[in-house]
XYZ file of C-alpha atoms in Angstrom:
764
model
C 28.602 -26.302 4.021
C 31.670 -24.186 3.505
C 31.833 -20.225 3.839
C 30.006 -18.968 1.113
C 32.008 -17.292 -1.466
C 29.312 -15.148 -3.246
C 30.688 -12.216 -0.543
C 33.509 -11.154 -2.663
C 33.142 -8.016 -4.153
C 29.599 -7.509 -5.719
C 28.712 -8.936 -9.208
C 26.991 -6.127 -11.750
C 23.404 -6.916 -12.351
C 23.168 -9.820 -15.090
C 21.465 -7.341 -17.557
C 23.758 -4.150 -16.892
C 25.954 -4.302 -20.237
C 22.499 -5.049 -22.209
C 20.725 -2.140 -20.549
C 23.133 0.445 -21.292
C 23.718 -0.915 -25.101
C 20.131 -1.374 -25.850
C 20.519 -4.897 -26.303
C 17.913 -5.650 -23.416
C 14.980 -7.513 -24.805
C 11.349 -6.552 -23.447
C 8.090 -7.767 -24.334
C 7.572 -5.423 -27.292
C 11.123 -5.837 -28.727
C 10.397 -9.120 -29.872
C 10.032 -9.100 -33.657
C 6.945 -8.653 -35.161
C 5.996 -11.772 -37.021
C 3.381 -12.112 -40.150
C 0.056 -11.766 -39.164
C 0.527 -10.089 -35.551
C -2.430 -7.877 -34.524
C -2.155 -5.089 -32.265
C -5.061 -4.419 -29.762
C -7.020 -1.411 -27.912
C -9.381 -1.058 -25.333
C -12.420 1.127 -25.724
C -12.969 2.807 -22.643
C -16.138 3.954 -20.673
C -16.276 7.711 -20.435
C -18.608 7.637 -17.289
C -17.397 7.094 -13.881
C -20.775 4.772 -12.608
C -23.553 3.912 -15.595
C -25.676 1.222 -16.780
C -25.098 0.124 -20.234
C -28.165 0.695 -22.303
C -26.290 -0.003 -26.213
C -22.953 -0.023 -27.614
C -22.972 0.467 -31.463
C -19.742 -0.811 -32.956
C -20.565 -0.276 -36.680
C -18.145 2.223 -37.135
C -15.333 0.552 -35.370
C -15.600 -2.816 -37.577
C -15.937 -0.494 -40.558
C -12.322 1.445 -39.519
C -9.351 0.942 -41.671
C -7.275 -1.983 -40.596
C -9.736 -3.360 -38.199
C -9.896 -7.203 -37.899
C -12.078 -7.938 -35.123
C -14.170 -6.260 -32.251
C -14.851 -8.198 -29.211
C -17.479 -7.476 -26.470
C -18.049 -9.382 -22.922
C -20.553 -11.598 -25.292
C -17.400 -12.822 -27.425
C -15.575 -14.197 -23.811
C -15.566 -18.088 -24.066
C -14.688 -18.386 -20.200
C -14.918 -16.292 -17.265
C -15.604 -12.206 -17.453
C -13.257 -12.054 -15.047
C -9.248 -11.043 -14.217
C -9.692 -10.301 -10.791
C -7.083 -11.904 -7.731
C -9.358 -12.226 -5.542
C -12.884 -11.653 -5.665
C -14.224 -12.172 -9.405
C -15.026 -8.650 -9.568
C -13.117 -7.359 -11.949
C -14.091 -7.510 -15.355
C -12.109 -7.986 -18.444
C -14.987 -5.979 -20.484
C -17.812 -4.536 -18.929
C -20.936 -6.128 -19.013
C -24.296 -4.099 -18.384
C -22.654 -1.784 -15.929
C -19.842 0.729 -15.866
C -18.125 1.413 -12.420
C -15.248 3.782 -13.023
C -14.323 6.002 -15.832
C -11.470 4.332 -18.276
C -13.052 1.027 -17.569
C -12.585 -1.308 -20.615
C -16.087 -1.609 -22.251
C -14.818 -3.528 -25.933
C -11.446 -4.826 -27.162
C -10.447 -3.856 -30.787
C -7.884 -5.782 -33.212
C -6.234 -4.191 -36.090
C -3.311 -4.464 -38.516
C -1.275 -1.468 -36.718
C -1.455 -0.122 -33.149
C -2.884 2.925 -34.623
C -5.435 1.527 -36.629
C -6.382 0.083 -33.299
C -6.286 3.187 -30.917
C -8.189 5.072 -33.623
C -10.702 2.721 -33.959
C -11.627 1.833 -30.064
C -12.447 5.739 -30.524
C -15.471 5.158 -32.981
C -17.289 3.459 -30.380
C -20.971 4.928 -30.115
C -22.146 3.683 -26.055
C -25.863 4.782 -24.725
C -25.207 5.364 -20.996
C -27.953 6.114 -18.097
C -25.608 7.738 -16.144
C -25.674 7.205 -12.257
C -24.491 8.986 -9.352
C -20.565 8.500 -8.892
C -19.114 8.190 -5.756
C -15.459 9.654 -6.171
C -14.322 10.636 -2.740
C -13.284 9.039 0.677
C -16.431 11.291 2.315
C -18.623 10.439 -0.753
C -18.128 6.645 0.340
C -18.380 7.137 3.749
C -21.461 8.908 3.672
C -23.102 6.072 1.286
C -21.550 3.338 3.665
C -19.755 1.969 0.432
C -17.050 -0.319 1.452
C -15.145 -2.874 -0.410
C -15.546 -5.223 2.721
C -16.403 -4.438 6.490
C -14.212 -1.901 8.702
C -11.616 -3.854 10.491
C -10.333 -3.407 14.043
C -6.756 -4.106 15.709
C -6.385 -3.608 19.399
C -3.844 -3.992 22.368
C -4.847 -2.867 25.877
C -7.523 0.064 26.543
C -7.142 3.022 24.525
C -10.435 4.628 25.234
C -9.552 4.514 29.640
C -5.604 5.639 28.451
C -6.408 8.716 27.066
C -8.796 9.590 29.172
C -6.402 9.414 31.808
C -3.698 10.895 29.751
C -1.956 14.285 31.041
C -1.366 15.748 27.663
C -3.601 14.585 24.400
C -3.788 15.914 20.734
C -5.781 15.354 18.000
C -5.776 15.399 14.300
C -6.518 14.629 10.675
C -4.307 14.769 7.828
C -4.526 13.285 4.358
C -1.989 11.659 2.151
C -2.416 11.180 -1.881
C -1.924 7.789 -4.485
C 0.958 7.164 -6.637
C 1.063 6.071 -9.851
C 3.296 3.442 -10.243
C 4.878 5.388 -13.369
C 7.211 2.033 -14.913
C 9.417 3.013 -17.626
C 7.832 -0.049 -19.463
C 4.049 0.349 -19.591
C 1.600 -2.540 -19.647
C 2.141 -4.965 -22.495
C 1.728 -8.701 -23.190
C 2.127 -10.798 -26.476
C 0.202 -13.794 -27.145
C 0.960 -16.395 -29.777
C -0.880 -19.844 -30.686
C 0.165 -23.010 -30.013
C -1.057 -26.476 -30.977
C -4.602 -27.728 -30.357
C -5.802 -24.267 -28.464
C -2.520 -24.033 -26.440
C -1.100 -20.226 -26.124
C 1.840 -18.875 -24.893
C 1.877 -15.419 -23.428
C 4.848 -13.278 -22.907
C 3.818 -10.609 -20.636
C 5.686 -7.955 -18.087
C 4.193 -9.467 -15.060
C 5.382 -9.899 -11.685
C 3.037 -12.744 -11.485
C 3.342 -15.200 -14.125
C 1.059 -17.712 -12.485
C -1.847 -15.700 -11.581
C -1.577 -14.720 -15.468
C -2.007 -18.175 -16.407
C -4.384 -19.366 -14.309
C -7.039 -15.895 -15.156
C -6.016 -16.427 -18.901
C -6.902 -20.272 -18.785
C -10.317 -18.725 -16.922
C -11.061 -16.347 -19.572
C -10.162 -18.734 -22.439
C -12.074 -21.934 -20.808
C -8.999 -24.056 -21.191
C -6.757 -25.689 -18.394
C -3.721 -24.075 -16.738
C -1.456 -26.339 -18.774
C -2.833 -25.472 -21.906
C -1.350 -21.984 -21.295
C 2.302 -20.915 -20.509
C 3.200 -17.381 -19.342
C 6.882 -16.087 -20.038
C 8.866 -13.404 -18.030
C 12.372 -12.254 -18.795
C 12.797 -9.224 -17.685
C 10.488 -5.772 -16.691
C 11.229 -2.182 -17.345
C 9.837 -1.641 -13.735
C 6.672 -3.043 -11.936
C 6.684 -1.729 -8.471
C 3.220 -3.518 -7.694
C 1.613 -2.164 -10.496
C 2.248 -5.544 -12.715
C 1.394 -7.939 -9.497
C -2.573 -8.182 -10.484
C -2.903 -5.323 -13.122
C -1.330 -7.139 -16.087
C -3.900 -10.188 -16.141
C -5.951 -7.636 -17.992
C -3.770 -7.239 -21.205
C -2.507 -10.541 -20.950
C -6.151 -11.856 -21.304
C -7.098 -9.523 -23.859
C -4.348 -10.618 -26.071
C -5.029 -14.617 -25.369
C -8.607 -13.985 -26.302
C -7.512 -12.588 -29.539
C -5.370 -14.829 -30.190
C -7.801 -17.729 -29.570
C -10.178 -16.152 -31.497
C -8.475 -15.378 -34.406
C -5.367 -17.947 -34.284
C -2.966 -15.224 -34.852
C -0.124 -13.567 -32.481
C -2.118 -10.558 -30.682
C 0.026 -7.496 -28.860
C -1.197 -5.247 -26.659
C 1.469 -2.382 -25.591
C -0.705 -0.201 -23.609
C -0.201 3.709 -24.527
C 1.034 5.933 -21.528
C -2.086 7.790 -21.133
C -4.399 4.554 -21.219
C -2.304 3.083 -18.910
C -2.545 5.837 -16.427
C -5.991 5.875 -16.743
C -7.090 1.961 -16.811
C -4.584 0.841 -13.807
C -4.696 0.853 -10.154
C -2.374 3.308 -8.089
C -1.444 3.370 -4.420
C -4.061 3.748 -2.316
C -4.851 7.441 -0.852
C -5.774 7.627 2.647
C -7.640 9.831 5.275
C -6.059 9.258 8.773
C -7.240 10.808 12.090
C -5.653 10.149 15.606
C -6.629 11.056 19.052
C -3.354 10.201 21.061
C -2.423 10.753 24.920
C 0.964 10.866 26.320
C 3.394 11.749 29.522
C 5.788 14.843 29.309
C 8.378 13.177 27.910
C 6.132 12.519 25.229
C 5.721 8.530 25.721
C 2.417 7.577 24.319
C -0.141 5.977 26.944
C -3.166 5.956 24.213
C -3.963 6.139 20.859
C -6.978 5.630 18.527
C -5.809 5.848 15.167
C -8.527 5.498 11.807
C -7.163 4.894 8.711
C -9.422 5.401 5.657
C -8.645 4.038 2.371
C -10.071 4.774 -0.770
C -10.226 1.353 -2.257
C -11.452 2.147 -5.701
C -14.240 0.047 -7.590
C -13.365 -3.270 -7.119
C -11.904 -5.664 -4.120
C -8.433 -5.842 -5.904
C -5.855 -6.679 -3.197
C -7.584 -4.007 -0.872
C -8.068 -6.175 2.151
C -4.250 -7.315 2.599
C -3.022 -3.632 1.639
C -5.000 -2.288 4.241
C -3.923 -4.998 6.991
C -0.449 -4.005 6.061
C -1.307 -0.475 6.544
C -2.557 -1.570 10.464
C 0.506 -3.803 10.922
C 2.758 -1.053 10.402
C 1.151 1.793 12.376
C 3.348 0.962 15.154
C 6.588 1.281 12.925
C 9.239 1.079 15.629
C 7.380 2.052 18.503
C 5.583 0.666 21.411
C 1.770 1.068 21.605
C 0.742 -0.116 25.038
C -3.018 0.715 24.932
C -4.175 1.357 20.816
C -7.227 0.782 18.762
C -6.218 1.251 14.936
C -9.577 1.177 12.975
C -9.126 0.538 9.074
C -12.106 1.597 6.494
C -11.841 0.443 3.170
C -14.010 2.534 1.199
C -15.357 1.525 -2.443
C -15.608 4.696 -4.741
C -16.339 4.568 -8.798
C -12.837 5.339 -9.465
C -10.132 2.783 -10.913
C -9.554 0.276 -8.301
C -6.137 0.856 -6.294
C -3.552 -1.782 -6.167
C -0.517 -3.239 -4.894
C 2.673 -0.215 -4.634
C 6.173 -0.535 -3.145
C 5.563 -1.048 0.522
C 1.788 -2.502 -0.266
C -0.046 -0.458 2.491
C 3.194 0.013 4.876
C 3.922 3.153 3.987
C 0.431 4.684 4.577
C 0.412 3.047 8.031
C 4.290 4.409 8.569
C 3.243 8.117 7.777
C 0.225 7.993 10.219
C 2.482 6.987 13.156
C 5.506 9.595 12.065
C 2.694 12.115 11.586
C 1.625 11.503 15.380
C 5.392 11.526 16.874
C 5.852 15.005 15.258
C 2.401 16.391 16.783
C 3.466 15.232 20.007
C 6.621 16.595 19.619
C 5.126 19.998 18.405
C 2.749 20.286 21.279
C 5.244 19.509 24.150
C 7.781 21.589 22.541
C 10.364 18.639 21.837
C 12.795 17.950 19.217
C 10.766 14.869 17.393
C 13.563 12.507 17.742
C 13.375 12.981 21.420
C 9.776 11.830 20.951
C 10.630 9.150 18.854
C 13.519 7.500 21.195
C 10.997 7.786 24.087
C 8.769 5.148 22.416
C 10.719 2.934 21.009
C 10.546 -0.970 21.490
C 12.783 -2.284 24.253
C 12.832 -4.410 26.870
C 9.390 -5.065 28.694
C 7.783 -3.162 25.597
C 8.112 -5.528 22.922
C 4.851 -6.804 21.833
C 2.822 -5.268 18.812
C -0.614 -4.247 18.241
C -1.206 -7.674 16.697
C 0.514 -9.442 19.431
C 3.989 -10.388 17.788
C 6.771 -10.139 19.921
C 9.848 -7.990 18.502
C 12.767 -9.838 19.390
C 15.211 -8.729 16.353
C 14.950 -5.208 17.426
C 17.933 -3.058 16.663
C 16.113 0.103 16.087
C 17.910 1.625 18.995
C 21.555 1.124 18.216
C 20.992 1.864 14.162
C 19.182 4.957 15.417
C 22.018 6.005 17.523
C 24.676 5.391 15.378
C 23.287 7.218 12.484
C 22.601 10.252 14.769
C 26.289 10.246 15.553
C 27.323 9.487 12.036
C 25.344 12.246 10.413
C 25.812 14.835 13.350
C 22.182 15.070 13.601
C 22.858 17.431 17.020
C 24.822 19.641 15.728
C 22.772 20.023 12.473
C 19.624 20.401 14.494
C 21.065 23.415 16.291
C 22.538 25.219 13.011
C 19.222 25.081 11.484
C 18.000 26.584 14.484
C 19.731 29.263 14.407
C 19.890 30.050 10.833
C 15.935 29.920 10.859
C 15.879 33.008 13.774
C 17.719 35.116 11.069
C 16.000 33.903 7.890
C 13.014 35.726 6.998
C 12.115 33.923 3.588
C 14.212 30.754 3.822
C 13.304 28.434 6.436
C 15.027 25.133 6.944
C 14.189 22.098 8.618
C 15.681 18.661 9.938
C 14.398 15.057 11.172
C 15.222 11.618 11.444
C 12.754 8.908 10.999
C 13.184 5.184 11.798
C 11.699 2.124 9.538
C 10.995 -1.092 11.095
C 9.265 -3.209 7.973
C 7.796 -6.790 8.328
C 8.978 -9.396 5.531
C 6.641 -11.851 4.582
C 3.268 -12.156 2.261
C 0.698 -11.635 5.170
C -1.749 -14.286 3.317
C 0.652 -17.149 4.318
C 0.340 -19.522 1.445
C 2.099 -17.158 -0.903
C 5.055 -17.526 1.357
C 6.771 -20.306 -1.093
C 8.871 -20.649 -4.308
C 10.247 -23.423 -6.189
C 13.232 -23.569 -8.723
C 14.789 -25.464 -11.167
C 18.347 -26.196 -11.428
C 20.006 -27.957 -14.263
C 23.842 -28.852 -14.508
C 24.981 -29.473 -17.752
C 27.964 -32.504 -18.468
C 30.620 -29.508 -19.301
C 29.914 -27.725 -15.933
C 27.742 -25.057 -17.107
C 24.643 -24.441 -15.524
C 20.715 -23.360 -16.098
C 18.715 -21.684 -13.522
C 14.887 -21.030 -13.544
C 12.905 -19.978 -10.643
C 9.522 -18.478 -9.806
C 10.927 -14.738 -8.961
C 10.806 -12.049 -11.749
C 13.278 -9.461 -12.983
C 12.017 -6.028 -12.665
C 15.091 -4.405 -12.672
C 15.953 -5.224 -8.718
C 18.627 -7.549 -9.391
C 16.881 -10.544 -8.256
C 18.351 -12.840 -10.613
C 21.549 -11.608 -10.437
C 21.187 -12.870 -6.542
C 20.002 -16.081 -6.903
C 22.533 -17.189 -9.755
C 25.015 -15.945 -6.681
C 23.517 -18.512 -4.733
C 23.536 -21.293 -6.888
C 26.876 -20.487 -7.973
C 28.149 -20.487 -4.251
C 26.629 -24.116 -3.736
C 29.002 -25.358 -6.446
C 31.834 -22.742 -5.669
C 31.977 -21.572 -9.198
C 32.054 -18.245 -11.099
C 29.064 -16.665 -11.240
C 29.425 -16.650 -15.556
C 29.085 -20.289 -15.222
C 25.296 -20.005 -14.169
C 22.679 -19.120 -17.396
C 20.023 -16.835 -16.135
C 16.884 -18.263 -17.796
C 13.354 -16.397 -18.073
C 10.815 -16.874 -15.536
C 8.036 -19.594 -17.329
C 5.153 -21.399 -15.747
C 6.206 -24.694 -17.563
C 9.230 -24.694 -15.864
C 8.140 -23.866 -12.137
C 4.585 -23.969 -11.443
C 2.098 -22.228 -9.184
C 4.690 -19.412 -8.082
C 4.039 -16.735 -5.767
C 4.447 -13.008 -7.147
C 7.698 -11.224 -6.976
C 6.527 -9.105 -3.933
C 6.590 -8.279 -0.299
C 10.021 -7.963 -0.901
C 10.364 -11.748 -0.272
C 11.596 -12.535 -3.875
C 15.367 -13.291 -3.084
C 14.287 -15.036 0.560
C 11.973 -17.682 -0.728
C 13.498 -17.812 -4.488
C 17.009 -18.406 -3.120
C 16.115 -20.869 -0.575
C 14.371 -22.512 -3.360
C 17.350 -22.586 -5.816
C 19.795 -23.182 -2.873
C 17.838 -26.332 -2.172
C 17.738 -27.652 -5.933
C 21.447 -26.982 -6.277
C 22.561 -28.806 -3.015
C 20.694 -31.720 -4.039
C 22.356 -31.807 -7.071
C 25.404 -31.623 -4.868
C 24.975 -34.308 -2.600
C 24.461 -36.492 -5.633
C 27.581 -35.586 -7.359
C 29.358 -35.988 -3.590
C 27.941 -39.506 -3.083
C 29.009 -40.757 -6.550
C 32.274 -39.027 -6.587
C 33.035 -40.482 -3.134
C 31.859 -43.981 -4.142
C 34.007 -44.160 -7.131
C 37.182 -43.201 -5.367
C 36.800 -44.643 -2.744
C 36.670 -42.260 -0.049
C 34.356 -40.930 2.390
C 31.465 -37.949 1.455
C 33.366 -35.710 3.762
C 36.518 -36.015 1.694
C 34.980 -34.541 -1.209
C 34.622 -30.829 -1.236
C 33.555 -27.989 -3.690
C 36.432 -25.073 -3.790
C 37.012 -22.454 -5.801
C 39.805 -24.078 -7.298
C 37.912 -26.964 -8.348
C 36.196 -30.621 -6.688
C 38.673 -31.843 -4.227
C 38.329 -35.844 -4.002
C 40.301 -37.447 -1.811
C 43.574 -36.292 -2.677
C 42.183 -35.680 -6.212
C 41.599 -32.180 -7.605
C 39.209 -32.198 -10.370
C 38.110 -29.608 -12.719
C 34.329 -28.943 -12.069
C 33.411 -30.015 -15.698
C 35.433 -32.823 -15.357
C 33.734 -33.789 -12.339
C 30.356 -33.330 -13.792
C 31.008 -35.629 -16.959
C 32.118 -38.421 -14.370
C 29.077 -37.981 -12.767
C 26.770 -37.621 -16.420
C 28.489 -40.795 -17.137
C 27.599 -42.426 -14.346
C 23.989 -41.937 -15.055
C 23.245 -39.593 -11.865
C 21.119 -36.984 -12.396
C 22.217 -33.360 -12.596
C 18.684 -32.035 -12.472
C 16.882 -31.142 -9.590
C 13.725 -29.285 -8.273
C 13.980 -26.963 -5.338
C 10.722 -25.763 -2.610
C 10.944 -23.619 0.068
C 8.302 -22.377 2.425
C 8.650 -19.684 5.275
C 8.212 -21.321 8.645
C 7.239 -19.954 11.518
C 4.327 -17.754 10.739
C 0.987 -17.876 11.206
C -2.072 -15.233 11.350
C -5.467 -14.869 12.147
C -7.155 -12.561 10.345
C -10.489 -12.527 12.460
C -8.863 -11.320 15.392
C -5.868 -9.363 13.732
C -3.369 -11.382 15.864
C -0.356 -13.772 15.365
C 2.784 -14.035 13.607
C 2.865 -12.660 10.294
C 6.039 -11.792 9.503
C 9.364 -14.058 9.731
C 11.631 -10.791 10.734
C 11.864 -7.241 10.612
C 14.203 -5.044 8.175
C 15.214 -1.752 9.937
C 16.504 1.335 8.783
C 16.731 5.305 9.449
C 17.272 8.214 7.786
C 17.972 11.801 8.188
C 16.921 14.370 6.138
C 17.525 18.122 5.744
C 15.116 20.593 3.492
C 14.985 24.139 2.789
C 11.348 25.823 2.124
C 10.907 29.203 0.438
C 7.837 30.650 2.273
C 6.892 32.962 -0.235
C 6.489 30.041 -3.243
C 6.345 26.938 -1.295
C 8.925 25.513 -3.084
C 11.625 23.526 -1.526
C 14.892 21.295 -1.899
C 15.874 18.296 -0.201
C 19.490 19.486 0.578
C 21.122 16.396 2.485
C 20.147 12.828 3.292
C 21.886 10.164 5.236
C 20.832 6.705 5.548
C 21.757 3.690 7.353
C 19.940 0.519 6.184
C 19.951 -2.767 7.677
C 20.013 -5.693 4.634
C 21.398 -8.047 6.899
C 24.506 -9.946 5.168
C 24.030 -8.703 1.904
C 24.068 -11.098 -1.092
C 25.073 -8.395 -3.005
C 26.021 -4.557 -1.649
C 25.636 -2.664 -4.927
C 22.589 -4.021 -6.025
C 21.326 -3.254 -2.523
C 22.768 0.334 -2.423
C 20.997 0.498 -5.774
C 17.469 -0.388 -4.573
C 18.105 1.875 -1.549
C 18.417 4.916 -3.515
C 15.925 4.256 -5.963
C 13.167 3.399 -3.222
C 14.125 6.628 -1.328
C 13.596 9.076 -4.143
C 10.350 7.169 -5.033
C 9.443 7.587 -1.800
C 10.112 11.020 -1.926
C 8.157 11.608 -4.938
C 5.185 10.423 -3.376
C 5.220 12.343 -0.368
C 6.377 15.594 -2.156
C 5.683 15.978 -6.230
C 3.431 13.160 -7.308
C -0.408 14.170 -7.159
C -3.313 12.681 -8.160
C -6.276 14.195 -9.377
C -9.699 13.290 -9.586
C -12.661 15.509 -10.761
C -16.135 15.251 -9.368
C -16.742 13.140 -12.310
C -14.495 10.677 -11.120
C -12.223 11.647 -14.180
C -8.337 10.979 -13.647
C -7.037 14.620 -14.632
C -3.264 13.766 -14.012
C -2.950 11.072 -16.403
C 0.503 12.043 -18.365
C 4.118 13.061 -17.622
C 2.766 16.703 -18.653
C 0.147 16.460 -15.354
C 1.501 14.241 -13.555
C 5.549 15.117 -11.572
C 7.392 12.173 -10.811
C 11.145 13.056 -9.333
C 14.006 13.613 -11.804
C 17.326 13.732 -11.325
C 17.391 17.534 -10.210
C 15.029 16.124 -7.543
C 17.738 13.921 -5.893
C 19.126 15.434 -2.567
C 22.634 17.408 -3.573
C 24.047 15.331 -1.079
C 23.065 11.663 -0.383
C 25.141 9.429 1.874
C 23.746 5.559 2.089
C 25.534 3.268 4.604
C 24.740 -0.293 5.159
C 24.239 -1.753 8.893
C 26.588 -4.509 9.396
C 24.893 -7.180 10.840
C 23.525 -10.300 9.967
C 19.677 -11.639 10.010
C 19.015 -13.457 13.020
C 16.738 -15.404 10.864
C 18.163 -18.372 8.874
C 17.437 -16.567 5.750
C 19.617 -17.542 2.476
C 23.309 -16.526 4.168
C 21.500 -14.341 6.664
C 20.785 -11.650 4.437
C 17.482 -9.246 4.155
C 15.219 -8.403 1.800
C 15.555 -4.695 0.596
C 12.922 -3.901 -1.867
C 10.376 -2.026 0.027
C 11.737 -0.958 3.541
C 13.461 1.922 2.235
C 10.735 3.588 0.523
C 9.714 4.417 3.980
C 13.261 6.397 4.484
C 11.777 9.284 2.980
C 9.002 10.116 5.504
C 12.212 11.714 7.129
C 11.695 14.664 4.237
C 8.145 15.183 5.035
C 8.662 15.065 8.525
C 11.843 17.908 8.042
C 9.450 19.857 5.646
C 6.940 20.004 8.581
C 9.759 21.260 11.023
C 10.593 23.814 8.697
C 6.812 24.916 7.994
C 7.275 24.947 11.874
C 9.815 27.097 11.819
C 7.711 30.153 10.395
C 5.447 30.527 13.679
C 8.037 28.826 16.388
C 5.805 30.310 19.233
C 3.091 28.130 18.032
C 2.932 24.859 19.803
C 0.969 22.883 16.954
C 1.533 20.692 14.385
C 1.532 22.218 11.109
C -0.982 21.151 8.921
C 0.546 19.321 5.970
C -0.941 17.076 3.729
C 0.799 14.847 1.472
C 2.035 14.838 -1.399
C 3.976 18.468 -0.038
C 3.725 20.338 -2.929
C 3.842 23.922 -3.085
C 0.233 24.926 -2.677
C 0.307 22.180 0.418
C 3.296 23.678 1.670
C 1.817 27.600 1.102
C -1.653 26.219 2.720
C 0.409 24.931 5.666
C 2.060 27.919 6.262
C -0.556 29.713 6.160
C -2.318 27.506 8.211
C 0.068 27.341 11.197
C 0.891 30.993 11.200
C -3.078 31.459 12.060
C -3.550 28.278 14.697
């Protein structure tokens, strides 16, 4: 195959012109057809209770109401869960979290449905709710047994260490706060079939769950996704609830049904990033090199299993980050509470595990009075120190070189000295700087999900239609895959028509998640396109009397022996010769395996690396802070589209900064979410973006034969924002520089949390 042509100046996002002009169509932009019903849930006002009675007479009588449904009206399975069959479409007999759907209202307008849903009279027998990690631990309430991952002998190493530090801290959850909320539109087809337009990352899972709820086969349900207005993991398992509700109403009434969730209800009903409590006990030498580590990760999983096993496993996987841990024990508690079930969020547990080990590094540095970067460098993976706690050898380690380059390019040493001098003379404002690395494993740790399919049609006029199992949520996946297909035929990407993801075109797809969208679907689409190209080569060689090697696809056309054909002319010749110009493609990630019983194996195909330097300033009187400057060097392998990748890196960093500094989820003692709107939940805005944000791409190809040697970019940059949290820790430490202790800072580092940390550090 010739060198790729797609690595010319980056193509813009395929929908960019539609986004800025307002012409990009999302689910709720579909024309409202006659008879359309609008839906709303009646929600539980208790976190834990037995349902004694539900009086819906006032709901039925409300203006505009056409139908009201409870669990008894579901023809198939009352189940919208991804794994454990424990997520109900509508509660039945018991409620297990505040905001759980109890009944479903279908009305002639959205406002009518929402108003009517508030009229249900529910009689509860309240039960004590478990709300916090401490509540669940005391009750021994778990969604699955505690897991343990270990290497070496942590207890012996800790006992013999010359230096030892222990500590605890907490990190909060995070709401996805996608611009487009949860939304589905169901339309009736013939003979009981249903077509569902859904804002979901996992069309096949939605298809299967809708089929189960309706009691029909998967072939009777088609799910379609053209684009989402953001998802971040929140539309991986969570979208099925709303799709199933819409499909149920359509199946019952024979009318189209739309469920567009209100923002407040969306935040109450849907899961979040898992919040964690962390405890650590670390032993180390005089240079800060870890000799033994005991790490406990305690996650609030919520009321049902959802995706908690995989998320907490990935937190364990990433508790090493870029560091060799010769003797380590990682214990992971998966605690069950009467709060909304937490779910997938960008990084899928990786950020929580990575923040834990970076906090350990900062604790070691504080104890020894060293620059935290020196401690990080001392613990990096390297020759003879290259086996992870789960038994995988790190064979593609570029972290030392990448960190060294960023350290030099960002002038880290000079800036650290200048900040120390500033802090020595500034009594109120304190500055901090930190460089933190990222090593993120790429692949689904549920091995069967590492597969993808694609469908490519080449038409007789030379135009190309592309379909695959990946979904577009703004991240630029579609344009990347279109570039791959265009490259196979050496044609402009404008000749490739991108089509919506549909379960009737490519079946049994995996979620667009785990940063694997381009890896999996790019290879599948290339496989389909290569099949067509090989048929074209064979036909053209045969009919022109030349060898197959004498047929070449070039940007100027298809060269056949000494003749140059336009691509469109070559396609017409092949079609006239009765050769198929349509093909399916398939790809399954090789060389990965994992034994969950022992937590050992080779779960990742490769690692993506990165590092960031963050500089901050803290007002010690108010607790407010500013991120002044950020320098990022990130590894995307041989970038498929540098413009798209740079956008992903910047967006991920700012979202990570929000998780660690401003986005605070607050539940009261009754399990009610108090921060369920933009008025009470603070996502980062343009003013929170660092005044100077410099992003560069690492110039190295992936060692693994991924699509054009590229690397995933969706999740890894999120964890670059840990540099902000570490820099804030150093700024707080500067308020009492004589104290060799880690400031007690919890995430998110809100002004209140920073003031508490300053007071705690000064009194340590």
